[in-house]
Every structure is written in C-alpha cells, then in structure tokens.
Coordinates of C-alpha atoms and ligand atoms in Angstrom, one line a residue:
M91 CA 0.0 -0.1 0.1
T92 CA 1.5 3.5 -1.1
I93 CA 0.0 6.2 0.4
R94 CA -0.1 9.2 -2.3
R95 CA -1.7 12.6 -2.6
L96 CA -5.0 12.7 -4.4
P97 CA -5.3 15.1 -7.6
E98 CA -7.2 18.1 -7.1
T99 CA -10.2 17.0 -9.0
L100 CA -10.8 14.3 -6.7
V101 CA -9.9 16.5 -3.6
N102 CA -12.9 18.7 -4.9
R103 CA -15.2 16.1 -5.7
I104 CA -14.8 14.9 -2.1
A105 CA -15.6 18.2 -0.5
A106 CA -18.5 18.4 -3.1
G107 CA -19.7 15.4 -1.7
E108 CA -20.3 17.6 1.5
V109 CA -21.0 20.5 0.2
V110 CA -23.6 19.9 -2.5
E111 CA -25.8 17.1 -1.6
R112 CA -28.3 17.8 -4.3
P113 CA -29.5 21.0 -6.8
A114 CA -31.0 22.8 -3.6
S115 CA -27.7 23.0 -2.0
V116 CA -26.0 24.6 -5.3
V117 CA -29.1 27.2 -5.6
K118 CA -28.2 28.0 -1.8
E119 CA -24.4 28.2 -2.2
L120 CA -25.0 30.8 -5.3
V121 CA -27.6 32.6 -3.8
E122 CA -25.6 33.2 -0.9
N123 CA -22.5 34.3 -3.0
A124 CA -24.8 37.1 -4.9
I125 CA -26.0 38.3 -1.2
D126 CA -22.6 38.8 -0.2
A127 CA -21.7 40.2 -3.6
G128 CA -24.3 43.0 -2.1
A129 CA -26.8 42.2 -4.8
R130 CA -30.0 43.8 -5.0
R131 CA -31.8 41.5 -7.3
I132 CA -31.5 38.0 -7.7
D133 CA -32.7 35.9 -10.5
V134 CA -32.7 32.0 -9.9
V135 CA -33.8 29.6 -13.1
I136 CA -33.6 26.0 -12.9
R137 CA -34.7 23.2 -15.4
D138 CA -35.5 19.5 -14.6
G139 CA -35.3 20.1 -11.1
G140 CA -31.9 21.7 -11.5
R141 CA -30.4 18.3 -12.9
T142 CA -29.6 19.9 -16.5
L143 CA -29.7 23.7 -15.5
I144 CA -29.2 26.2 -12.6
A145 CA -28.3 29.5 -13.4
V146 CA -28.1 32.3 -10.6
T147 CA -27.9 35.8 -12.0
D148 CA -27.2 39.2 -9.8
D149 CA -26.9 42.7 -9.9
G150 CA -24.0 42.7 -7.1
M151 CA -20.0 44.1 -7.4
G152 CA -18.7 41.4 -9.9
M153 CA -15.5 40.0 -10.5
S154 CA -12.4 40.9 -12.8
A155 CA -10.6 38.3 -14.9
E156 CA -8.3 37.7 -12.2
E157 CA -10.7 37.4 -9.6
L158 CA -12.5 35.0 -11.7
S159 CA -10.1 32.6 -12.2
L160 CA -9.3 32.8 -8.5
A161 CA -12.6 32.1 -7.4
V162 CA -12.7 28.6 -8.8
E163 CA -9.7 27.7 -6.8
R164 CA -10.0 25.7 -3.6
H165 CA -9.8 27.8 -0.5
A166 CA -9.8 31.1 -2.5
T167 CA -12.2 33.5 -0.5
S168 CA -12.3 37.3 -0.4
K169 CA -14.2 36.9 2.8
L170 CA -11.4 36.4 5.2
P171 CA -9.8 39.6 5.1
D172 CA -8.4 39.2 8.6
D173 CA -8.0 35.3 8.6
D174 CA -10.2 35.2 11.5
L175 CA -12.7 32.1 11.6
L176 CA -14.7 33.9 14.5
D177 CA -15.2 37.4 13.0
I178 CA -17.8 36.5 9.9
A179 CA -19.9 38.9 8.4
T180 CA -20.4 37.1 5.4
L181 CA -22.7 34.0 4.4
G182 CA -19.8 32.4 2.6
F183 CA -15.8 31.9 4.3
R184 CA -14.1 28.9 3.2
G185 CA -13.8 29.4 -0.5
E186 CA -15.2 26.0 -1.0
A187 CA -18.4 26.5 -2.9
L188 CA -17.6 27.2 -6.5
P189 CA -14.6 24.9 -7.0
S190 CA -16.8 21.8 -5.3
I191 CA -19.9 22.5 -7.8
A192 CA -17.5 23.1 -10.4
S193 CA -15.9 19.7 -9.9
V194 CA -19.2 17.6 -10.7
S195 CA -20.9 19.9 -13.1
R196 CA -20.2 22.3 -16.1
M197 CA -19.9 25.4 -15.1
E198 CA -19.7 28.7 -16.7
I199 CA -19.3 31.9 -14.7
A200 CA -19.6 35.4 -16.2
S201 CA -19.0 38.6 -14.5
R202 CA -18.2 42.4 -14.7
V203 CA -16.9 44.5 -11.9
R204 CA -19.1 47.3 -11.1
G205 CA -18.2 50.4 -13.0
A206 CA -15.7 48.2 -15.6
D207 CA -16.1 48.3 -19.4
E208 CA -15.8 44.7 -19.8
A209 CA -17.3 41.4 -18.6
W210 CA -15.1 38.2 -18.6
A211 CA -16.1 34.2 -18.5
L212 CA -14.9 31.3 -17.6
R213 CA -15.8 27.5 -18.1
I214 CA -15.4 24.4 -16.0
E215 CA -15.9 21.0 -16.8
G216 CA -15.7 18.6 -14.2
G217 CA -12.9 20.7 -12.5
R218 CA -10.9 21.3 -15.8
I219 CA -10.7 25.1 -16.0
A220 CA -10.5 26.9 -19.6
P221 CA -8.9 30.1 -19.8
V222 CA -10.8 33.1 -19.1
K223 CA -12.4 35.0 -22.4
P224 CA -14.4 38.4 -22.9
A225 CA -18.0 37.9 -22.3
A226 CA -21.5 40.1 -22.8
L227 CA -22.9 41.0 -19.5
A228 CA -24.4 44.4 -18.5
R229 CA -23.5 43.9 -14.7
G230 CA -23.2 41.7 -12.1
T231 CA -22.6 38.0 -12.0
R232 CA -24.4 34.7 -13.7
V233 CA -23.2 31.5 -12.7
E234 CA -24.8 28.5 -14.6
V235 CA -24.3 24.8 -13.6
A236 CA -25.4 22.5 -16.2
D237 CA -25.6 18.7 -16.1
L238 CA -25.0 18.8 -12.2
F239 CA -23.3 15.2 -11.2
F240 CA -22.6 14.1 -14.7
A241 CA -19.0 13.5 -13.4
T242 CA -20.3 11.6 -10.2
P243 CA -23.4 9.5 -12.0
A244 CA -23.4 7.9 -8.2
R245 CA -24.9 10.6 -7.1
L246 CA -27.3 11.1 -9.5
K247 CA -29.1 8.3 -8.4
F248 CA -29.9 9.7 -5.6
L249 CA -31.7 12.5 -6.7
K250 CA -35.5 12.5 -6.4
A251 CA -38.5 13.6 -8.9
P252 CA -37.5 16.9 -10.3
R253 CA -40.5 18.5 -8.7
T254 CA -39.3 17.3 -5.4
E255 CA -35.9 18.6 -6.1
S256 CA -37.3 22.1 -7.3
D257 CA -39.1 22.4 -4.0
H258 CA -36.1 22.1 -2.2
A259 CA -34.1 24.6 -4.2
L260 CA -37.5 26.9 -3.9
A261 CA -37.3 26.7 -0.1
S262 CA -34.0 27.4 0.1
V263 CA -34.3 30.6 -2.0
R264 CA -37.3 31.3 0.4
R265 CA -35.1 30.8 3.6
L266 CA -32.4 33.3 2.4
A267 CA -34.9 35.9 1.1
M268 CA -36.4 35.9 4.8
A269 CA -33.3 37.5 6.1
H270 CA -33.1 39.8 3.1
P271 CA -36.0 41.7 2.4
E272 CA -34.0 44.4 0.7
I273 CA -33.2 42.3 -2.0
A274 CA -35.8 41.2 -4.9
F275 CA -36.0 37.9 -5.9
T276 CA -37.2 35.4 -8.7
V277 CA -37.3 31.6 -9.1
S278 CA -38.3 29.9 -12.3
D279 CA -38.9 26.5 -12.9
D280 CA -39.1 24.9 -16.4
G281 CA -40.0 28.5 -17.1
R282 CA -42.6 28.7 -14.8
E283 CA -42.5 31.2 -12.3
M284 CA -42.2 29.9 -8.6
L285 CA -41.5 33.2 -6.6
R286 CA -41.4 36.8 -7.2
L287 CA -40.5 38.9 -4.4
T288 CA -40.1 42.9 -4.9
E289 CA -37.9 44.5 -2.5
A290 CA -39.5 45.4 0.7
Q291 CA -40.0 48.8 1.3
G292 CA -39.7 51.0 5.1
D293 CA -37.2 50.7 7.8
L294 CA -36.1 47.1 8.8
L295 CA -38.6 46.0 10.8
D296 CA -41.6 46.8 8.6
A297 CA -39.7 45.6 5.3
R298 CA -38.9 42.4 7.3
L299 CA -42.8 42.2 8.2
A300 CA -43.6 42.5 4.5
R301 CA -41.2 39.9 3.2
L302 CA -42.4 37.5 6.1
A303 CA -46.1 38.2 4.7
A304 CA -44.8 37.6 1.4
I305 CA -43.3 34.3 2.1
M306 CA -45.0 33.0 5.7
G307 CA -48.6 34.1 4.6
Q308 CA -50.3 37.5 5.6
E309 CA -52.0 35.3 8.0
F310 CA -48.8 35.0 9.9
A311 CA -48.3 38.8 9.6
D312 CA -51.7 39.7 10.9
N313 CA -51.4 37.2 14.0
A314 CA -47.9 37.7 14.8
L315 CA -46.1 39.2 17.8
V316 CA -43.3 41.6 17.4
L317 CA -40.0 40.2 19.6
D318 CA -37.6 42.3 20.3
A319 CA -35.4 41.3 23.4
E320 CA -31.4 41.3 24.3
R321 CA -29.2 39.8 26.9
E322 CA -25.3 39.9 27.2
G323 CA -25.0 41.5 23.6
V324 CA -27.0 38.9 21.9
R325 CA -30.2 40.3 20.4
L326 CA -33.4 38.7 19.5
T327 CA -35.9 40.1 17.0
G328 CA -38.3 38.7 15.0
Y329 CA -42.4 37.4 15.0
A330 CA -44.0 34.7 16.9
G331 CA -47.2 33.5 15.7
L332 CA -50.0 33.5 18.1
P333 CA -50.8 30.4 19.5
T334 CA -53.9 29.5 17.9
L335 CA -52.5 30.1 14.5
N336 CA -50.6 26.6 14.8
R337 CA -49.6 24.1 12.3
A338 CA -49.2 20.0 12.3
T339 CA -45.4 20.3 11.2
S340 CA -42.3 22.5 12.5
Q341 CA -41.9 23.8 9.0
A342 CA -43.4 27.3 9.6
Q343 CA -40.4 27.8 11.9
F344 CA -37.6 30.1 10.9
L345 CA -34.7 30.8 12.7
F346 CA -31.8 32.9 11.6
V347 CA -28.4 33.6 13.3
N348 CA -26.8 36.6 11.8
G349 CA -28.6 36.5 8.9
R350 CA -28.1 32.9 8.2
P351 CA -31.1 30.5 8.0
V352 CA -30.0 27.6 10.8
Q353 CA -31.4 24.4 11.7
D354 CA -30.6 24.2 15.6
R355 CA -32.1 21.4 17.6
M356 CA -31.7 23.8 20.6
L357 CA -33.3 26.8 19.5
G358 CA -36.2 24.4 18.2
G359 CA -36.3 23.4 21.8
A360 CA -36.7 26.6 23.0
V361 CA -39.7 27.6 20.8
R362 CA -41.3 24.2 21.6
G363 CA -40.6 25.2 25.5
A364 CA -41.9 28.8 25.3
Y365 CA -45.2 27.3 23.7
Q366 CA -45.9 24.2 25.6
D367 CA -48.8 25.8 27.8
F368 CA -50.8 27.0 25.0
L369 CA -50.7 24.1 22.2
A370 CA -51.3 20.6 22.2
R371 CA -48.2 18.1 21.7
D372 CA -48.7 17.4 18.1
R373 CA -49.2 21.4 17.2
H374 CA -46.7 23.4 16.3
P375 CA -46.4 27.4 16.6
M376 CA -45.1 29.5 13.7
V377 CA -42.4 31.6 14.0
A378 CA -39.6 33.5 12.4
L379 CA -36.8 34.3 15.1
F380 CA -33.5 36.5 14.2
V381 CA -30.8 36.1 16.2
A382 CA -27.6 38.6 16.3
A383 CA -24.9 37.5 18.3
P384 CA -21.6 39.5 18.2
P385 CA -18.3 37.8 16.8
G386 CA -16.9 35.3 19.2
A387 CA -20.4 34.4 20.5
V388 CA -21.2 32.1 17.9
D389 CA -19.2 29.6 15.6
V390 CA -20.5 29.0 12.4
N391 CA -17.9 26.8 10.8
V392 CA -19.1 23.5 12.3
H393 CA -21.4 22.2 9.6
P394 CA -20.5 21.3 6.0
A395 CA -23.1 23.1 4.3
K396 CA -23.3 25.9 7.2
A397 CA -26.7 24.8 8.4
E398 CA -26.2 24.7 12.0
V399 CA -24.0 27.1 14.3
R400 CA -22.6 26.6 17.9
F401 CA -23.2 29.6 20.7
R402 CA -20.5 30.2 23.0
D403 CA -23.3 30.3 26.0
A404 CA -26.2 28.1 24.3
G405 CA -27.9 28.6 27.6
L406 CA -27.9 32.2 27.4
V407 CA -29.6 32.1 23.6
R408 CA -32.0 29.4 24.8
G409 CA -33.2 31.8 27.5
L410 CA -33.5 34.8 25.9
I411 CA -35.6 33.0 23.2
V412 CA -37.8 31.6 25.8
G413 CA -37.8 34.8 28.1
A414 CA -38.8 36.8 25.1
L415 CA -41.5 34.3 23.5
R416 CA -43.1 34.0 26.8
H417 CA -43.2 37.7 27.6
A418 CA -45.0 38.1 24.2
L419 CA -47.5 35.5 24.7
A420 CA -48.2 36.9 28.4
A421 CA -48.5 40.6 26.6
A422 CA -51.0 39.3 24.1
G423 CA -53.1 38.1 26.9
H424 CA -56.2 36.8 25.5
R425 CA -55.8 38.0 21.9
A426 CA -56.9 34.9 19.6
S427 CA -56.2 34.9 15.9
T428 CA -58.2 36.5 13.1
T429 CA -58.2 33.2 11.6
V430 CA -60.7 31.9 14.3
S431 CA -63.2 34.5 13.3
Q432 CA -62.6 34.5 9.9
A433 CA -63.2 31.0 9.9
A434 CA -66.1 31.5 11.8
L435 CA -67.1 34.2 9.6
G436 CA -66.7 31.8 6.6
A437 CA -68.8 29.3 8.2
A438 CA -71.8 32.0 9.1
R439 CA -71.9 33.6 5.9
P440 CA -75.4 32.7 4.5
H441 CA -75.0 30.1 2.2
G442 CA -77.8 29.3 0.0
G443 CA -80.6 27.4 2.3
L444 CA -78.7 27.8 5.2
P445 CA -81.2 28.0 8.5
Y446 CA -81.0 31.0 10.7
P447 CA -79.1 30.3 13.7
T448 CA -80.9 29.6 16.6
A449 CA -80.4 30.8 19.8
T450 CA -82.3 30.6 23.4
W451 CA -83.9 34.2 22.9
G452 CA -86.0 32.6 20.0
P453 CA -87.1 34.1 16.7
L454 CA -85.9 37.5 15.7
P455 CA -89.0 40.1 16.0
Q456 CA -90.4 40.5 12.6
T457 CA -91.8 44.2 13.0
A458 CA -90.5 45.8 16.2
G459 CA -87.6 48.0 15.8
L460 CA -84.6 46.3 17.1
A461 CA -83.6 49.0 19.2
E462 CA -86.4 49.4 21.0
D463 CA -87.0 45.9 21.4
T464 CA -84.0 45.1 23.5
A465 CA -85.7 44.0 27.0
P466 CA -85.7 40.3 25.8
Y467 CA -82.4 40.0 25.0
S468 CA -81.5 41.5 28.3
A469 CA -84.2 39.7 30.2
P470 CA -82.5 37.3 32.9
L471 CA -82.2 33.8 31.2
P472 CA -84.9 31.1 31.4
G473 CA -84.3 28.9 34.5
T474 CA -82.3 31.8 36.2
A475 CA -83.7 33.5 39.4
V476 CA -81.4 36.9 39.5
P477 CA -83.2 39.4 37.6
S478 CA -81.7 41.9 39.6
A479 CA -78.2 41.2 37.8
A480 CA -80.3 41.6 34.3
P481 CA -78.1 44.6 32.9
G482 CA -80.4 47.3 31.6
A483 CA -79.6 48.9 28.2
A484 CA -77.5 51.9 29.7
T485 CA -75.3 49.2 31.8
V486 CA -74.8 46.9 29.0
A487 CA -73.7 49.9 26.7
E488 CA -71.2 51.0 29.5
A489 CA -70.1 47.4 30.3
A490 CA -69.7 46.6 26.3
A491 CA -67.4 50.0 26.3
A492 CA -65.6 49.5 29.4
H493 CA -64.4 45.9 28.7
P494 CA -62.7 44.4 26.3
L495 CA -65.1 41.3 26.5
G496 CA -67.8 43.3 26.7
A497 CA -71.2 42.6 28.5
A498 CA -72.9 39.3 28.4
R499 CA -76.1 39.2 26.6
A500 CA -77.3 35.8 26.5
Q501 CA -75.9 32.1 26.9
L502 CA -76.7 29.7 23.7
H503 CA -77.0 25.9 23.9
E504 CA -75.9 25.9 27.8
T505 CA -72.2 26.3 26.2
Y506 CA -71.4 29.8 24.7
I507 CA -71.8 33.0 26.2
V508 CA -72.5 35.7 23.6
A509 CA -71.4 39.3 24.9
Q510 CA -71.9 42.7 23.3
T511 CA -68.5 44.6 23.4
A512 CA -68.3 48.6 22.1
D513 CA -67.7 47.6 18.1
G514 CA -68.7 43.8 18.0
I515 CA -70.1 40.8 19.5
V516 CA -67.7 38.1 21.2
I517 CA -68.6 34.4 21.4
V518 CA -67.0 32.4 24.4
D519 CA -66.7 28.6 24.8
Q520 CA -67.5 28.7 28.8
H521 CA -66.0 25.3 29.3
A522 CA -62.7 25.8 27.3
A523 CA -62.5 29.4 29.1
H524 CA -63.0 27.8 32.4
E525 CA -60.2 25.2 32.1
R526 CA -58.1 27.8 30.7
L527 CA -58.7 30.2 34.2
V528 CA -58.4 27.1 36.1
Y529 CA -54.9 26.3 34.7
E530 CA -53.6 29.5 35.0
R531 CA -54.6 30.4 38.5
M532 CA -53.4 26.6 39.7
K533 CA -50.1 27.5 38.0
A534 CA -49.8 31.2 39.7
A535 CA -51.1 29.7 43.0
L536 CA -48.3 26.9 42.9
E537 CA -45.8 29.1 42.2
S538 CA -46.7 31.0 45.0
G539 CA -46.9 28.6 47.3
G540 CA -49.7 26.4 47.1
V541 CA -53.0 26.5 46.0
K542 CA -55.8 27.4 48.4
R543 CA -57.9 24.5 50.0
Q544 CA -61.7 24.3 50.9
M545 CA -62.4 21.7 54.0
L546 CA -65.3 19.6 53.3
L547 CA -67.8 19.7 55.9
I548 CA -68.1 15.8 55.7
P549 CA -65.1 14.0 54.2
E550 CA -66.2 12.0 51.3
V551 CA -65.3 8.5 50.8
V552 CA -64.6 7.5 47.3
E553 CA -64.5 3.7 46.6
F554 CA -62.8 2.5 43.6
E555 CA -63.4 -1.1 41.7
D556 CA -59.3 -2.4 41.8
E557 CA -56.5 -1.4 44.9
A558 CA -54.3 -0.3 42.6
S559 CA -56.4 2.8 41.1
A560 CA -56.9 3.6 45.3
N561 CA -53.3 3.2 45.3
R562 CA -52.4 5.4 42.5
I563 CA -54.2 8.3 44.5
A564 CA -53.1 7.5 47.6
S565 CA -49.4 7.4 46.7
R566 CA -49.4 10.7 45.2
A567 CA -51.3 12.5 48.1
A568 CA -48.3 14.9 48.9
E569 CA -48.3 16.2 45.5
L570 CA -52.1 16.4 45.2
A571 CA -52.3 18.3 48.6
E572 CA -50.2 21.0 46.8
L573 CA -52.6 21.1 43.8
G574 CA -55.5 21.7 46.7
L575 CA -56.9 18.2 47.2
V576 CA -56.2 16.6 50.2
V577 CA -56.8 12.7 50.5
E578 CA -55.7 10.0 52.6
G579 CA -55.8 6.3 51.9
F580 CA -59.1 4.0 53.4
G581 CA -58.8 0.4 53.5
S582 CA -57.7 -1.2 50.6
R583 CA -59.9 -0.1 47.9
A584 CA -60.8 3.2 49.3
I585 CA -59.6 6.8 49.9
V586 CA -60.9 9.9 52.2
V587 CA -61.3 13.3 50.6
R588 CA -61.0 15.8 53.1
E589 CA -60.1 19.2 51.3
V590 CA -60.7 20.1 47.7
P591 CA -59.2 23.2 45.7
A592 CA -61.1 26.3 46.6
L593 CA -61.4 27.5 43.2
L594 CA -63.1 24.3 42.1
G595 CA -65.6 24.0 45.1
A596 CA -67.0 20.8 47.1
K597 CA -69.1 19.6 44.8
D598 CA -68.8 15.9 43.6
A599 CA -65.4 15.4 44.8
G600 CA -65.5 11.7 44.3
A601 CA -66.0 11.9 40.4
L602 CA -62.7 14.5 40.2
V603 CA -60.9 11.3 42.2
R604 CA -61.9 8.9 40.2
D605 CA -60.9 10.8 36.8
L606 CA -57.5 11.8 38.2
A607 CA -56.8 8.2 38.8
D608 CA -57.5 7.5 35.4
E609 CA -55.5 10.4 34.5
I610 CA -52.6 9.4 36.8
A611 CA -52.6 5.9 35.2
E612 CA -52.0 7.0 31.8
L613 CA -49.2 9.6 32.7
G614 CA -47.6 6.7 34.3
D615 CA -45.2 6.9 37.4
G616 CA -42.5 8.9 36.4
L617 CA -43.5 12.0 36.2
A618 CA -44.4 14.6 38.8
L619 CA -48.2 15.8 38.8
K620 CA -46.6 19.6 38.4
E621 CA -45.0 18.5 35.2
R622 CA -48.1 17.0 34.0
L623 CA -50.2 20.4 35.4
E624 CA -51.9 20.8 32.0
E625 CA -53.7 17.6 31.8
V626 CA -54.5 17.5 35.7
C627 CA -55.8 20.8 35.5
S628 CA -58.2 20.3 32.5
T629 CA -59.2 16.9 34.4
M630 CA -59.7 19.1 37.4
A631 CA -61.5 21.9 35.4
C632 CA -63.7 19.5 34.1
H633 CA -65.3 19.1 37.7
G634 CA -64.9 22.9 38.5
S635 CA -68.1 24.7 38.4
V636 CA -68.5 25.9 34.9
R637 CA -69.1 23.1 32.5
A638 CA -70.3 22.9 29.0
G639 CA -73.9 22.4 29.8
R640 CA -74.5 24.2 32.4
R641 CA -77.0 27.4 32.6
L642 CA -75.1 30.4 34.0
T643 CA -77.0 33.5 35.5
P644 CA -76.0 36.9 33.8
D645 CA -73.8 37.9 36.9
E646 CA -72.0 34.6 36.2
M647 CA -71.5 35.0 32.4
N648 CA -70.0 38.6 33.2
A649 CA -67.6 37.2 36.2
L650 CA -66.3 34.8 33.9
L651 CA -65.6 37.6 31.0
R652 CA -63.9 39.6 33.6
Q653 CA -62.0 36.9 35.0
M654 CA -60.9 36.3 31.2
E655 CA -59.7 39.6 31.0
V656 CA -57.4 39.6 33.9
T657 CA -55.7 36.6 33.5
P658 CA -53.0 35.7 31.0
H659 CA -53.2 33.3 28.1
S660 CA -57.2 33.3 28.2
G661 CA -57.5 33.5 24.2
Q662 CA -56.9 29.8 24.1
C663 CA -57.5 26.6 26.2
N664 CA -54.7 24.2 26.9
H665 CA -54.7 22.8 23.5
G666 CA -54.1 25.8 21.2
R667 CA -58.0 26.0 20.8
P668 CA -59.6 29.4 21.3
T669 CA -61.9 30.0 24.2
Y670 CA -63.6 32.9 22.4
V671 CA -64.2 34.4 19.0
E672 CA -64.7 38.1 18.3
L673 CA -66.7 39.7 15.2
K674 CA -66.3 43.2 14.6
L675 CA -69.5 45.0 13.8
A676 CA -68.0 45.6 10.2
D677 CA -67.6 41.8 9.8
I678 CA -71.4 41.7 10.9
E679 CA -72.5 44.4 8.4
R680 CA -70.2 42.4 5.5
L681 CA -72.1 39.4 6.1
F682 CA -75.5 41.2 5.9
G683 CA -74.1 42.8 2.7
R684 CA -73.8 46.2 4.0
R685 CA -70.6 47.1 3.3
Ligands
ATP63 N1 -22.0 36.2 -7.4 C1 -21.0 36.7 -7.0 N2 -20.3 37.8 -7.1 C2 -19.2 38.5 -7.0 N3 -18.3 37.6 -6.2 C3 -18.4 36.1 -6.0 C4 -19.7 35.8 -6.7 N4 -19.5 34.5 -6.2 C5 -18.4 34.2 -6.0 N5 -17.8 35.2 -5.9 C6 -16.3 35.4 -5.5 O1 -15.5 33.8 -5.7 C7 -15.1 33.9 -4.0 C8 -15.4 32.0 -3.9 O2 -16.6 32.0 -3.7 P1 -16.9 30.5 -2.8 O3 -18.2 30.5 -3.0 O4 -16.3 29.3 -3.6 O5 -16.4 30.8 -1.5 P2 -16.8 31.7 -0.7 O6 -17.9 32.4 -0.8 O7 -15.5 32.6 -0.2 O8 -17.0 30.6 0.8 P3 -17.9 29.1 0.8 O9 -17.3 28.1 0.3 O10 -18.1 29.3 2.3 O11 -19.2 29.6 0.1 C9 -15.7 34.7 -3.2 O12 -15.0 34.9 -2.0 C10 -16.2 35.9 -3.8 O13 -15.2 36.3 -3.7
MG64 MG1 -19.7 31.1 -1.3

C-alpha cells in the first residue's frame, strides 16, 4: 500500500460530496454568493429540478478576470480579510463552494465588476478550467451550472423527482429571502415562475414584516407578535405567531443567526418550551426568529453546508428566546388569531338554504324596531333567578364599552356566552375558557406557594373497583395536596377526600378523584404531577363549577368574562383552541351585505 496525494479534481469532488448534496445546495451556495456580493436583485432559473440547469444571476459587485480564475480555486475567498474564523460577517467564508460545484458539473461564470468596461467569462468542466475570455454581460455575475453530477453518476441516482428537487431549491431561496427583504428575488422552474419577491420597502422592521408576509402568508403577519429582546449583547428580534395560529409540523419555524438560516435543535427546543402551555403536543407554532450575536459568541464553522451554528453560551440564547416568547405571549393576553374569527365568519356567511342560527332567545321580532326592543335580550335567562343582575340597556352599553370582552347578553345551548363589546360581539366557549382560568390560577398559586383549599364539611369516601386505582391516588397524596386536594388511604380499595381546591368548589369530589386516578394511570409513574399540570388541571377544571351544558346566570357569565380579561393567556385553551371568537360590527355588516 502506498500513500499518495490525491489529484486536485478528486479532492474537490470529495469536498463536493459534503457541500453539494442536491440541486438545492447549489442554489443555496450561489444565492449566498450573490447576497455576499451586495446584490439588490437575484434571479434563479432551474430546469429539470436543477439536474440539467441551475442559473443564478445577480447585480452585485462582480469579479475581474483575475478574480474569476481565483474564485474557482479551492480555498480562495475574499471573505476572510483578517484570517479570523470567529469574525464572519458574510454567508460564505471557506472558498469552497465554487470549486466543489465545478468539480461535479459543467460551470460557466460571467461577471463584470461594477463600473468596469468589460465582462469576463470562465468555463470549467468536471473541474478542468478553460482560460478566461471576454463576455457580454451588463452587470453583476451570472453563474450557470449545467448537468449537475454528470461527473459523479452515483450521486445522480440519489436525486428525487424533479418536482421534489425544485421544491427544495425553492425552499432554500425562500429561507435566504426572509433574512434579506432589501433584495428582490425571482425563481423560475422549467419556465414557470415559482417565486417573485419585490424589494420590501420601509425600515428594517416594516420591510421584514412585508417580506415575511410574502413568504409565510399574510395570515402570519396579521397574527404575529413582535419580538425584541437582548441579553449580554445577543439580540433577538422577529415575530411569533399567536398559539391559535398553529400547524401540524414545525416547518413554519424559521431561525436565523446573523442573517444565516440555521436548523438548530436547541433553538427548536426553546420554541417548543415557550409555547408548551398553549399548544397540544402535536401542534406547532409559526415563528421567524432572528438572533444577532457579536463575533466570538457564535461559531458558524461547524457544519459542511453551514446549516448549523454553535453558540459559546447556548443557555443564554435559549433563555433569551424562551423569555422573549413567553413575555410576548403573556402580553398578548387573551388575543386569539383573526384566523379563528375569519373561519367563523366563513362558516356563518349565509350560503344558500342555510337556516338562521337558532338561539335560546327565539325568533327575531319581525315588526318592532330592534333598538327599542332590547328588553327580551337583556331579560334574565330562562331558569335563572337573578332578575336584579339583568343589565338594562344603559349598563350593557357601559359594560360593553368598558371591557374588552364586553357585557354578557345571552347564553346559547348552555355552552356559549354571547357578549356585546363596544364595536362587535364576542362568543365564548364557557368550558374552554374556564379550563384555562383554572389552569392559569393553579399555576400562579403553585408559584406563590400553594393552592387554596376548601375543607369538606363531611369528608367524602371514594370507593374504587380495584386496589391499584386507590393506590395510585394515595401514593400521590403529597403532590395532590400541593394542588389543593387533600386525600388519604382508607382501607385497601378506598380513599377519603378531606379538602378540595377552593377554586373548584366542593361538589362531587368523588368523580374528580376517580378521573384523576385514570389520568395518573395514563401519565405513568415517572412524571411529577406538576409537570403534567396541564392535563391534571384540565381534569380538575372539568369538575369545576362551569362546564359545557350548565346554565349560567348573567352575573356568572359577566364574572367569567371579567376573569378572562385579567388572566394571562386566556385567549386559548390548554390545547391551543380559542376560548372565544370576536366578530367586529364591520364583519357582521359585511355578512349582511351592508358593506
Ligand atoms: N456572485 C458573485 N459575485 C461576486 N463575487 C463572487 C460571486 N460568487 C463568488 N464570488 C467570489 O468568489 C469567491 C469564492 O466563492 P465561493 O462560494 O467558492 O467561496 P466563499 O463564498 O468565499 O466561501 P464558501 O465556500 O463558504 O461559500 C468568493 O469569496 C467571492 O469573492
Ligand atoms: Mg460562497
């Protein structure tokens, strides 16, 4: 066996194996180069999913004839002027992309330095460089990569259908475009325009939001909370979608570090952690987070495709993200996404033949003017005996104006509260809302040292069918006490309940304990109840005073609305479903064709 130095072309092909995985990697490298060259417009053309052609044209600073021949040499870069790998302000820095791509394709680069009289072009085939010759090009740089992987047929076999490859290529341009709203982009595939982004106007934040709207959808832009936080020189800006705007995968989560799109498990975990109270485990929020870290705080030279980074202090960045997201979500309070009310509007729009919505207040009066005829609406609900609490027209107007969730006007189907606000109506799912209130209050109480308990006048003995269930409750007695439920074993198959959480009230402690036993069986032994507070509280809230199917007095309804207003996160239940929807008068007018 003799050791030998590998020929240059082979070295480049080996490097290409890491850098150029598929057409999308080529697109990404070429677009990054165009961005680094200060381009304001970048056009990408691909054919056959990038297999026969990838062409990227920019209007950036361009290259001279000498620079052109140097650019395709390995480890030749203009981007590390101080030889400092920890101070990288550009997307590229290794001088590896062009020679790697050129070693597995037929590449032609034409370029013209800004202000220069002539343009130059260079051809390379499978790594063999032809001399530079004059070319016709008005400005910037145009790189054409034809017959990708012709020199490495094994790689060709790994390519997926053209459609799949072009989707990946498009996704990589979209990601880069999100971080560069000042640049206009187009992508076309077999002559079809796949993406057209005009340069976004305004200051950075406006421009960024406009660009995000163009890529993630207007719905995201309308339902996103702005983020801006800083810790020890690391700054986080960007947008976080309301929890009610959620997705089945995490693909609508975009993370950027110093303008570079990255995939980072730590950052992904931070997002999950921040939203976990608001979303079911299989739902994912939409976010676009931009982390700006000073040189030295982040190492970008840790991944062949530069898709991952390493932070010097990962804990700091995680804390920054979780903190900023939680803060924004808390400040958003009970806001639910417009998607929810739009979906409701869509459903309510009178399609032909749909019956009128039925309400407990009966059919609409046909003759009397609506304004004078408010009495039936504010009368106490059937079956309630609190006439004094029925608000008159004047107090309704006051309450409606004074409170964001307005004044309760009716309860429908013993499940929904309808309230009048200053400029619209609000429909509350009383059960979902109450579940959220209980959860938030328990959490707050736990944080400040314990949940308030209420002693039962007569302790309640709960019999179980089997010993295991009784044991499950008894063995968690200490934890349950912290949550306000005081129990102890009673013989082998029963337990006795002495105190219950005050905010649930005393009724039917037996049913509550039985459900909790099931819940605990499902959770298994490993987890502390506090870590599963969400499930436990849902179970408890189900046994609280307000459930679906229970008739409420006006006082009770208004009390619920007022509690929601002062409770953080009350706009969605523990599973990310909204607890209420709001329809503005303007929306309702539109429904009736008045606008
Ligand atoms: N579109 C372009 N416009 C102007 N100069 C370019 C362009 N593309 C490449 N160059 C020049 O060619 C050099 C080599 O490009 P290449 O992509 O191979 O390496 P890099 O961008 O420096 O680093 P990396 O391998 O990390 O991408 C760049 O440093 C840059 O000077
Ligand atoms: Mg590069």
